[in-house]
Short mmCIF file of N, CA and C in Angstrom, two decimals:
data_model
loop_
_atom_site.label_atom_id
_atom_site.label_comp_id
_atom_site.label_asym_id
_atom_site.label_seq_id
_atom_site.Cartn_x
_atom_site.Cartn_y
_atom_site.Cartn_z
N MET V 1 27.16 11.20 24.46
CA MET V 1 27.66 9.69 24.80
C MET V 1 26.53 9.11 23.95
N ALA V 2 26.59 7.66 22.99
CA ALA V 2 25.31 6.98 22.87
C ALA V 2 25.16 6.32 23.79
N GLU V 3 23.79 6.26 23.41
CA GLU V 3 23.04 4.96 24.88
C GLU V 3 23.43 3.68 24.11
N THR V 4 23.76 2.43 25.17
CA THR V 4 23.64 1.19 24.61
C THR V 4 22.02 0.83 24.57
N PRO V 5 22.66 -0.27 23.39
CA PRO V 5 20.60 -0.78 23.46
C PRO V 5 20.39 -1.39 24.53
N PRO V 6 18.86 -2.01 24.60
CA PRO V 6 18.87 -2.97 25.82
C PRO V 6 19.76 -4.36 25.43
N ARG V 7 19.77 -5.26 26.43
CA ARG V 7 20.41 -6.83 26.13
C ARG V 7 19.11 -7.63 25.97
N ARG V 8 19.27 -8.36 24.93
CA ARG V 8 18.22 -9.32 24.18
C ARG V 8 17.12 -10.03 25.59
N GLY V 9 17.91 -9.86 26.97
CA GLY V 9 17.40 -10.58 27.91
C GLY V 9 16.23 -9.68 28.73
N GLU V 10 17.05 -8.41 28.66
CA GLU V 10 15.78 -7.37 29.54
C GLU V 10 14.90 -7.13 28.10
N ASP V 11 15.32 -7.39 26.77
CA ASP V 11 13.78 -7.57 26.12
C ASP V 11 12.75 -8.33 26.23
N GLY V 12 13.34 -9.69 26.52
CA GLY V 12 12.12 -10.74 26.71
C GLY V 12 11.67 -10.14 28.03
N GLY V 13 12.63 -10.36 28.83
CA GLY V 13 12.22 -10.11 30.02
C GLY V 13 10.69 -9.27 30.03
N ARG V 14 10.86 -7.95 29.33
CA ARG V 14 9.91 -7.33 29.21
C ARG V 14 8.34 -7.66 28.55
N THR V 15 8.98 -8.58 27.28
CA THR V 15 7.68 -9.67 26.85
C THR V 15 7.04 -10.52 27.41
N ILE V 16 7.77 -10.97 27.96
CA ILE V 16 6.94 -11.74 29.03
C ILE V 16 6.55 -11.18 30.56
N LEU V 17 6.76 -10.25 30.48
CA LEU V 17 6.11 -9.11 31.91
C LEU V 17 4.70 -8.71 30.78
N ALA V 18 4.80 -8.45 30.03
CA ALA V 18 3.76 -7.50 29.28
C ALA V 18 2.60 -9.02 28.64
N ALA V 19 3.39 -9.91 28.55
CA ALA V 19 2.22 -11.31 28.36
C ALA V 19 1.30 -11.58 29.41
N PHE V 20 2.14 -11.59 30.60
CA PHE V 20 1.21 -12.19 31.81
C PHE V 20 0.90 -10.86 32.36
N GLY V 21 0.97 -9.30 31.84
CA GLY V 21 0.03 -8.58 32.54
C GLY V 21 -1.32 -8.57 31.60
N THR V 22 -0.96 -9.27 30.39
CA THR V 22 -2.12 -8.86 29.77
C THR V 22 -3.41 -10.07 29.89
N ALA V 23 -2.44 -10.98 30.45
CA ALA V 23 -3.54 -12.27 30.62
C ALA V 23 -3.88 -12.49 31.82
N LEU V 24 -3.56 -11.58 32.84
CA LEU V 24 -3.33 -12.22 34.18
C LEU V 24 -5.28 -11.28 34.68
N PRO V 25 -6.16 -10.54 33.75
CA PRO V 25 -7.35 -10.65 34.25
C PRO V 25 -8.40 -11.71 33.53
N GLU V 26 -8.28 -12.43 32.93
CA GLU V 26 -8.63 -13.57 31.89
C GLU V 26 -8.07 -14.59 33.52
N SER V 27 -6.95 -14.73 33.47
CA SER V 27 -6.47 -15.95 34.51
C SER V 27 -7.28 -16.19 36.04
N VAL V 28 -7.40 -14.83 36.33
CA VAL V 28 -7.90 -14.65 37.84
C VAL V 28 -9.68 -15.29 37.95
N VAL V 29 -9.85 -14.47 36.21
CA VAL V 29 -11.34 -14.88 36.57
C VAL V 29 -11.64 -16.65 36.12
N THR V 30 -10.65 -16.98 35.53
CA THR V 30 -10.98 -18.67 35.10
C THR V 30 -10.66 -19.00 36.56
N LEU V 31 -9.45 -18.71 37.76
CA LEU V 31 -8.86 -18.97 39.08
C LEU V 31 -10.04 -19.33 39.63
N VAL V 32 -10.40 -17.80 39.78
CA VAL V 32 -11.82 -17.75 40.73
C VAL V 32 -13.28 -18.89 40.70
N ALA V 33 -13.29 -18.88 39.33
CA ALA V 33 -14.33 -19.94 38.60
C ALA V 33 -14.18 -21.39 39.32
N VAL V 34 -12.79 -21.83 39.24
CA VAL V 34 -12.49 -23.15 39.22
C VAL V 34 -12.49 -23.24 40.78
N THR V 35 -11.79 -22.46 41.73
CA THR V 35 -11.27 -22.59 43.04
C THR V 35 -13.15 -22.67 44.27
N THR V 36 -13.20 -21.62 43.73
CA THR V 36 -14.74 -21.09 44.34
C THR V 36 -16.08 -21.32 43.74
N GLY V 37 -15.87 -22.41 43.14
CA GLY V 37 -17.32 -22.73 42.40
C GLY V 37 -17.80 -23.40 43.60
N GLU V 38 -19.46 -23.10 43.56
CA GLU V 38 -19.67 -24.09 44.77
C GLU V 38 -20.30 -25.21 44.61
N SER V 39 -20.64 -24.93 42.67
CA SER V 39 -20.81 -26.26 42.40
C SER V 39 -20.02 -27.50 41.03
N ALA V 40 -20.50 -28.35 40.79
CA ALA V 40 -19.59 -28.78 39.43
C ALA V 40 -20.04 -27.75 38.25
N GLU V 41 -21.37 -27.37 37.97
CA GLU V 41 -21.49 -26.72 36.71
C GLU V 41 -20.48 -25.36 37.09
N ALA V 42 -20.18 -24.60 38.09
CA ALA V 42 -19.19 -23.60 37.99
C ALA V 42 -18.24 -23.84 37.93
N ARG V 43 -17.50 -24.53 38.29
CA ARG V 43 -16.18 -25.44 38.02
C ARG V 43 -16.01 -25.80 36.68
N ASN V 44 -16.85 -26.22 35.91
CA ASN V 44 -16.70 -26.59 34.15
C ASN V 44 -16.27 -25.56 33.49
N ILE V 45 -17.38 -24.39 33.72
CA ILE V 45 -17.37 -22.87 33.41
C ILE V 45 -16.18 -22.59 33.19
N GLY V 46 -14.67 -22.65 34.41
CA GLY V 46 -13.86 -22.14 34.77
C GLY V 46 -12.74 -23.31 34.04
N VAL V 47 -12.55 -24.40 33.73
CA VAL V 47 -12.19 -25.32 33.18
C VAL V 47 -12.34 -24.96 31.97
N GLY V 48 -13.80 -24.59 31.44
CA GLY V 48 -13.82 -24.88 29.54
C GLY V 48 -13.41 -23.51 29.34
N ALA V 49 -13.53 -22.20 30.40
CA ALA V 49 -12.42 -21.15 30.04
C ALA V 49 -11.57 -21.33 29.46
N ALA V 50 -11.08 -21.88 30.52
CA ALA V 50 -9.21 -21.89 30.46
C ALA V 50 -8.83 -22.72 29.03
N LEU V 51 -9.42 -23.78 28.86
CA LEU V 51 -9.16 -24.47 27.71
C LEU V 51 -9.80 -23.85 26.40
N GLY V 52 -10.77 -23.83 26.26
CA GLY V 52 -11.44 -22.79 25.54
C GLY V 52 -11.16 -22.00 24.51
N GLY V 53 -10.87 -20.17 25.73
CA GLY V 53 -10.24 -19.21 25.05
C GLY V 53 -8.70 -19.73 24.41
N PRO V 54 -7.55 -19.79 24.45
CA PRO V 54 -6.82 -19.99 23.44
C PRO V 54 -7.08 -20.79 22.70
N LEU V 55 -7.36 -22.12 22.73
CA LEU V 55 -7.76 -22.88 20.91
C LEU V 55 -8.98 -22.05 20.21
N ALA V 56 -9.39 -21.17 20.67
CA ALA V 56 -10.63 -20.47 19.98
C ALA V 56 -9.71 -19.57 19.44
N LEU V 57 -8.71 -18.61 20.16
CA LEU V 57 -7.94 -17.51 19.37
C LEU V 57 -7.31 -18.12 18.82
N ALA V 58 -6.33 -19.07 18.71
CA ALA V 58 -5.47 -19.97 18.17
C ALA V 58 -5.88 -20.31 16.67
N THR V 59 -7.59 -20.63 16.56
CA THR V 59 -8.24 -20.97 15.79
C THR V 59 -7.93 -19.68 15.09
N VAL V 60 -8.67 -18.90 15.47
CA VAL V 60 -8.95 -17.81 14.50
C VAL V 60 -7.78 -17.06 13.98
N ALA V 61 -6.59 -17.18 14.75
CA ALA V 61 -5.18 -16.52 14.38
C ALA V 61 -4.85 -17.44 13.12
N TYR V 62 -4.98 -18.95 13.44
CA TYR V 62 -4.33 -19.35 12.04
C TYR V 62 -4.70 -19.20 10.71
N GLY V 63 -6.66 -19.03 11.20
CA GLY V 63 -7.16 -18.78 9.70
C GLY V 63 -7.03 -17.68 9.15
N VAL V 64 -6.88 -16.65 10.03
CA VAL V 64 -6.14 -14.98 9.41
C VAL V 64 -4.95 -15.16 8.86
N THR V 65 -3.97 -15.82 9.08
CA THR V 65 -2.77 -16.07 9.26
C THR V 65 -2.85 -16.54 7.62
N GLY V 66 -3.57 -17.58 7.48
CA GLY V 66 -3.39 -18.86 6.40
C GLY V 66 -4.27 -17.49 5.11
N ALA V 67 -4.88 -17.25 5.76
CA ALA V 67 -5.94 -16.66 4.36
C ALA V 67 -4.92 -15.23 3.83
N VAL V 68 -4.38 -14.91 4.79
CA VAL V 68 -3.26 -13.62 4.20
C VAL V 68 -2.29 -13.82 3.82
N LEU V 69 -1.71 -15.05 4.02
CA LEU V 69 -0.68 -15.31 3.38
C LEU V 69 -1.20 -16.18 1.67
N LEU V 70 -2.15 -16.86 1.78
CA LEU V 70 -2.66 -17.01 0.25
C LEU V 70 -2.73 -15.54 -0.13
N LEU V 71 -3.76 -14.83 0.25
CA LEU V 71 -3.61 -13.42 -0.88
C LEU V 71 -2.68 -12.49 -1.33
N GLU V 72 -1.32 -12.84 0.03
CA GLU V 72 -0.33 -11.95 -0.66
C GLU V 72 0.45 -13.08 -2.36
N ARG V 73 0.48 -14.02 -1.56
CA ARG V 73 1.16 -15.07 -2.66
C ARG V 73 0.00 -14.89 -3.69
N ARG V 74 -0.61 -14.58 -3.86
CA ARG V 74 -1.19 -14.49 -5.05
C ARG V 74 -1.38 -12.86 -5.50
N TRP V 75 -1.31 -12.18 -5.04
CA TRP V 75 -1.25 -10.99 -5.30
C TRP V 75 0.06 -11.09 -5.78
N HIS V 76 1.05 -11.16 -5.32
CA HIS V 76 2.92 -11.12 -5.29
C HIS V 76 2.85 -11.47 -6.65
N ARG V 77 1.98 -12.85 -6.77
CA ARG V 77 2.34 -13.60 -8.27
C ARG V 77 1.85 -12.72 -9.52
N GLU V 78 0.35 -12.18 -9.56
CA GLU V 78 -0.27 -11.80 -10.44
C GLU V 78 0.64 -10.24 -10.54
N ARG V 79 1.28 -9.94 -9.84
CA ARG V 79 2.30 -8.23 -10.23
C ARG V 79 3.55 -8.30 -10.32
N SER V 80 4.04 -9.82 -10.18
CA SER V 80 5.46 -10.19 -10.29
C SER V 80 6.06 -9.61 -11.55
N ALA V 81 7.04 -8.71 -11.83
CA ALA V 81 7.71 -8.19 -12.99
C ALA V 81 8.58 -9.52 -13.51
N ALA V 82 8.97 -10.31 -12.80
CA ALA V 82 9.74 -11.68 -13.41
C ALA V 82 9.20 -12.31 -13.28
N PRO V 83 8.89 -13.16 -14.49
CA PRO V 83 8.25 -14.47 -14.37
C PRO V 83 9.31 -15.92 -13.40
N GLY V 84 8.65 -16.47 -13.04
CA GLY V 84 9.38 -17.73 -12.26
C GLY V 84 10.19 -17.08 -11.39
N GLY V 85 10.02 -15.47 -10.67
CA GLY V 85 11.02 -15.46 -9.82
C GLY V 85 10.03 -15.65 -8.23
N ARG V 86 11.02 -15.43 -7.42
CA ARG V 86 10.38 -15.82 -6.06
C ARG V 86 9.61 -14.62 -5.53
N ALA V 87 8.44 -15.43 -5.40
CA ALA V 87 7.45 -14.15 -4.46
C ALA V 87 7.27 -14.64 -3.35
N PRO V 88 6.73 -13.44 -2.26
CA PRO V 88 6.58 -14.15 -0.68
C PRO V 88 5.30 -14.94 -0.95
N GLY V 89 5.64 -15.98 -0.06
CA GLY V 89 4.48 -16.27 -0.11
C GLY V 89 4.50 -18.00 -0.50
N ASP V 90 5.91 -18.30 -1.14
CA ASP V 90 6.02 -19.29 -1.50
C ASP V 90 6.99 -20.52 -0.82
N GLU V 91 6.98 -21.88 -0.86
CA GLU V 91 6.84 -22.65 -0.28
C GLU V 91 8.14 -22.56 0.70
N GLN V 92 8.94 -21.82 0.74
CA GLN V 92 10.17 -21.23 2.11
C GLN V 92 9.02 -20.24 2.72
N ASP V 93 8.40 -19.79 2.25
CA ASP V 93 7.60 -18.67 3.74
C ASP V 93 6.43 -19.50 4.34
N MET V 94 6.14 -20.79 3.51
CA MET V 94 4.81 -21.46 3.97
C MET V 94 5.79 -22.30 5.34
N ARG V 95 6.89 -22.81 5.29
CA ARG V 95 7.07 -23.87 5.99
C ARG V 95 6.85 -23.20 7.89
N PRO V 96 7.27 -22.61 8.37
CA PRO V 96 7.15 -21.62 9.62
C PRO V 96 5.28 -21.88 10.12
N LEU V 97 4.83 -21.51 9.02
CA LEU V 97 2.90 -21.89 9.35
C LEU V 97 2.76 -23.12 9.40
N ALA V 98 3.24 -24.37 8.52
CA ALA V 98 3.37 -25.58 8.37
C ALA V 98 3.74 -26.32 9.58
N LYS V 99 4.78 -25.81 10.24
CA LYS V 99 5.60 -26.77 11.37
C LYS V 99 3.96 -26.03 12.81
N GLY V 100 3.81 -24.95 11.92
CA GLY V 100 2.99 -24.17 13.69
C GLY V 100 1.78 -24.97 13.20
N GLN V 101 1.66 -25.74 12.49
CA GLN V 101 0.05 -26.52 12.42
C GLN V 101 0.05 -27.65 12.63
N ARG V 102 1.77 -28.64 12.52
CA ARG V 102 1.68 -29.61 13.12
C ARG V 102 1.53 -29.68 14.33
N TRP V 103 2.02 -28.60 15.14
CA TRP V 103 1.84 -28.77 16.59
C TRP V 103 0.66 -28.07 17.27
N PHE V 104 -0.30 -26.99 16.62
CA PHE V 104 -1.70 -26.80 16.67
C PHE V 104 -2.85 -27.77 16.55
N LEU V 105 -2.54 -28.60 15.44
CA LEU V 105 -3.83 -29.89 15.05
C LEU V 105 -3.73 -30.39 15.88
N PRO V 106 -2.90 -31.50 16.61
CA PRO V 106 -2.62 -32.53 17.47
C PRO V 106 -3.37 -31.58 19.26
N VAL V 107 -2.70 -30.93 19.75
CA VAL V 107 -2.95 -29.86 20.66
C VAL V 107 -4.65 -29.58 20.84
N PHE V 108 -5.12 -29.23 19.64
CA PHE V 108 -6.94 -28.45 19.45
C PHE V 108 -7.29 -29.95 19.77
N THR V 109 -6.81 -31.32 19.11
CA THR V 109 -7.68 -32.30 18.96
C THR V 109 -7.69 -33.22 20.13
N VAL V 110 -6.79 -32.84 21.11
CA VAL V 110 -6.67 -33.39 22.50
C VAL V 110 -7.63 -32.58 23.62
N GLY V 111 -7.53 -30.93 23.39
CA GLY V 111 -8.62 -30.10 24.04
C GLY V 111 -9.78 -30.52 23.68
N LEU V 112 -10.17 -30.46 22.45
CA LEU V 112 -11.68 -30.84 22.30
C LEU V 112 -12.19 -32.43 22.24
N VAL V 113 -11.55 -33.38 22.36
CA VAL V 113 -11.82 -34.62 22.63
C VAL V 113 -12.09 -34.19 24.78
N LEU V 114 -11.12 -33.65 25.21
CA LEU V 114 -11.33 -33.54 26.92
C LEU V 114 -12.60 -32.93 26.82
N VAL V 115 -13.29 -31.85 26.35
CA VAL V 115 -14.15 -31.05 26.42
C VAL V 115 -15.05 -31.52 26.26
N LEU V 116 -15.12 -32.08 25.24
CA LEU V 116 -16.44 -33.13 24.60
C LEU V 116 -16.45 -34.55 25.20
N GLY V 117 -15.18 -35.03 25.83
CA GLY V 117 -15.76 -36.55 26.21
C GLY V 117 -15.74 -36.56 27.52
#
């Protein structure tokens, strides 16, 4: 008898637990720095880690993703057998990245103002 595939809810739960487990050590260090810091400087380090880490990772991830998309588009256009055919990296593929950028840039700006202000 064939096994039934797991339901989406189970996969989603596993994904959330994996993300939580991966982020837990970093979160605990930040929490300890903020809650048990004896000086304002120690607490500021925790706040900076909480704000700066995700923004720095997102900045690198968006840069790498954009560079790969541009290189892929160029590569596929150069090697496309059918002139004028749709190649990966066209406008249709760029829409999800553009949507992510529209969310990321305002959030990054607010975070930058909070950190520097």
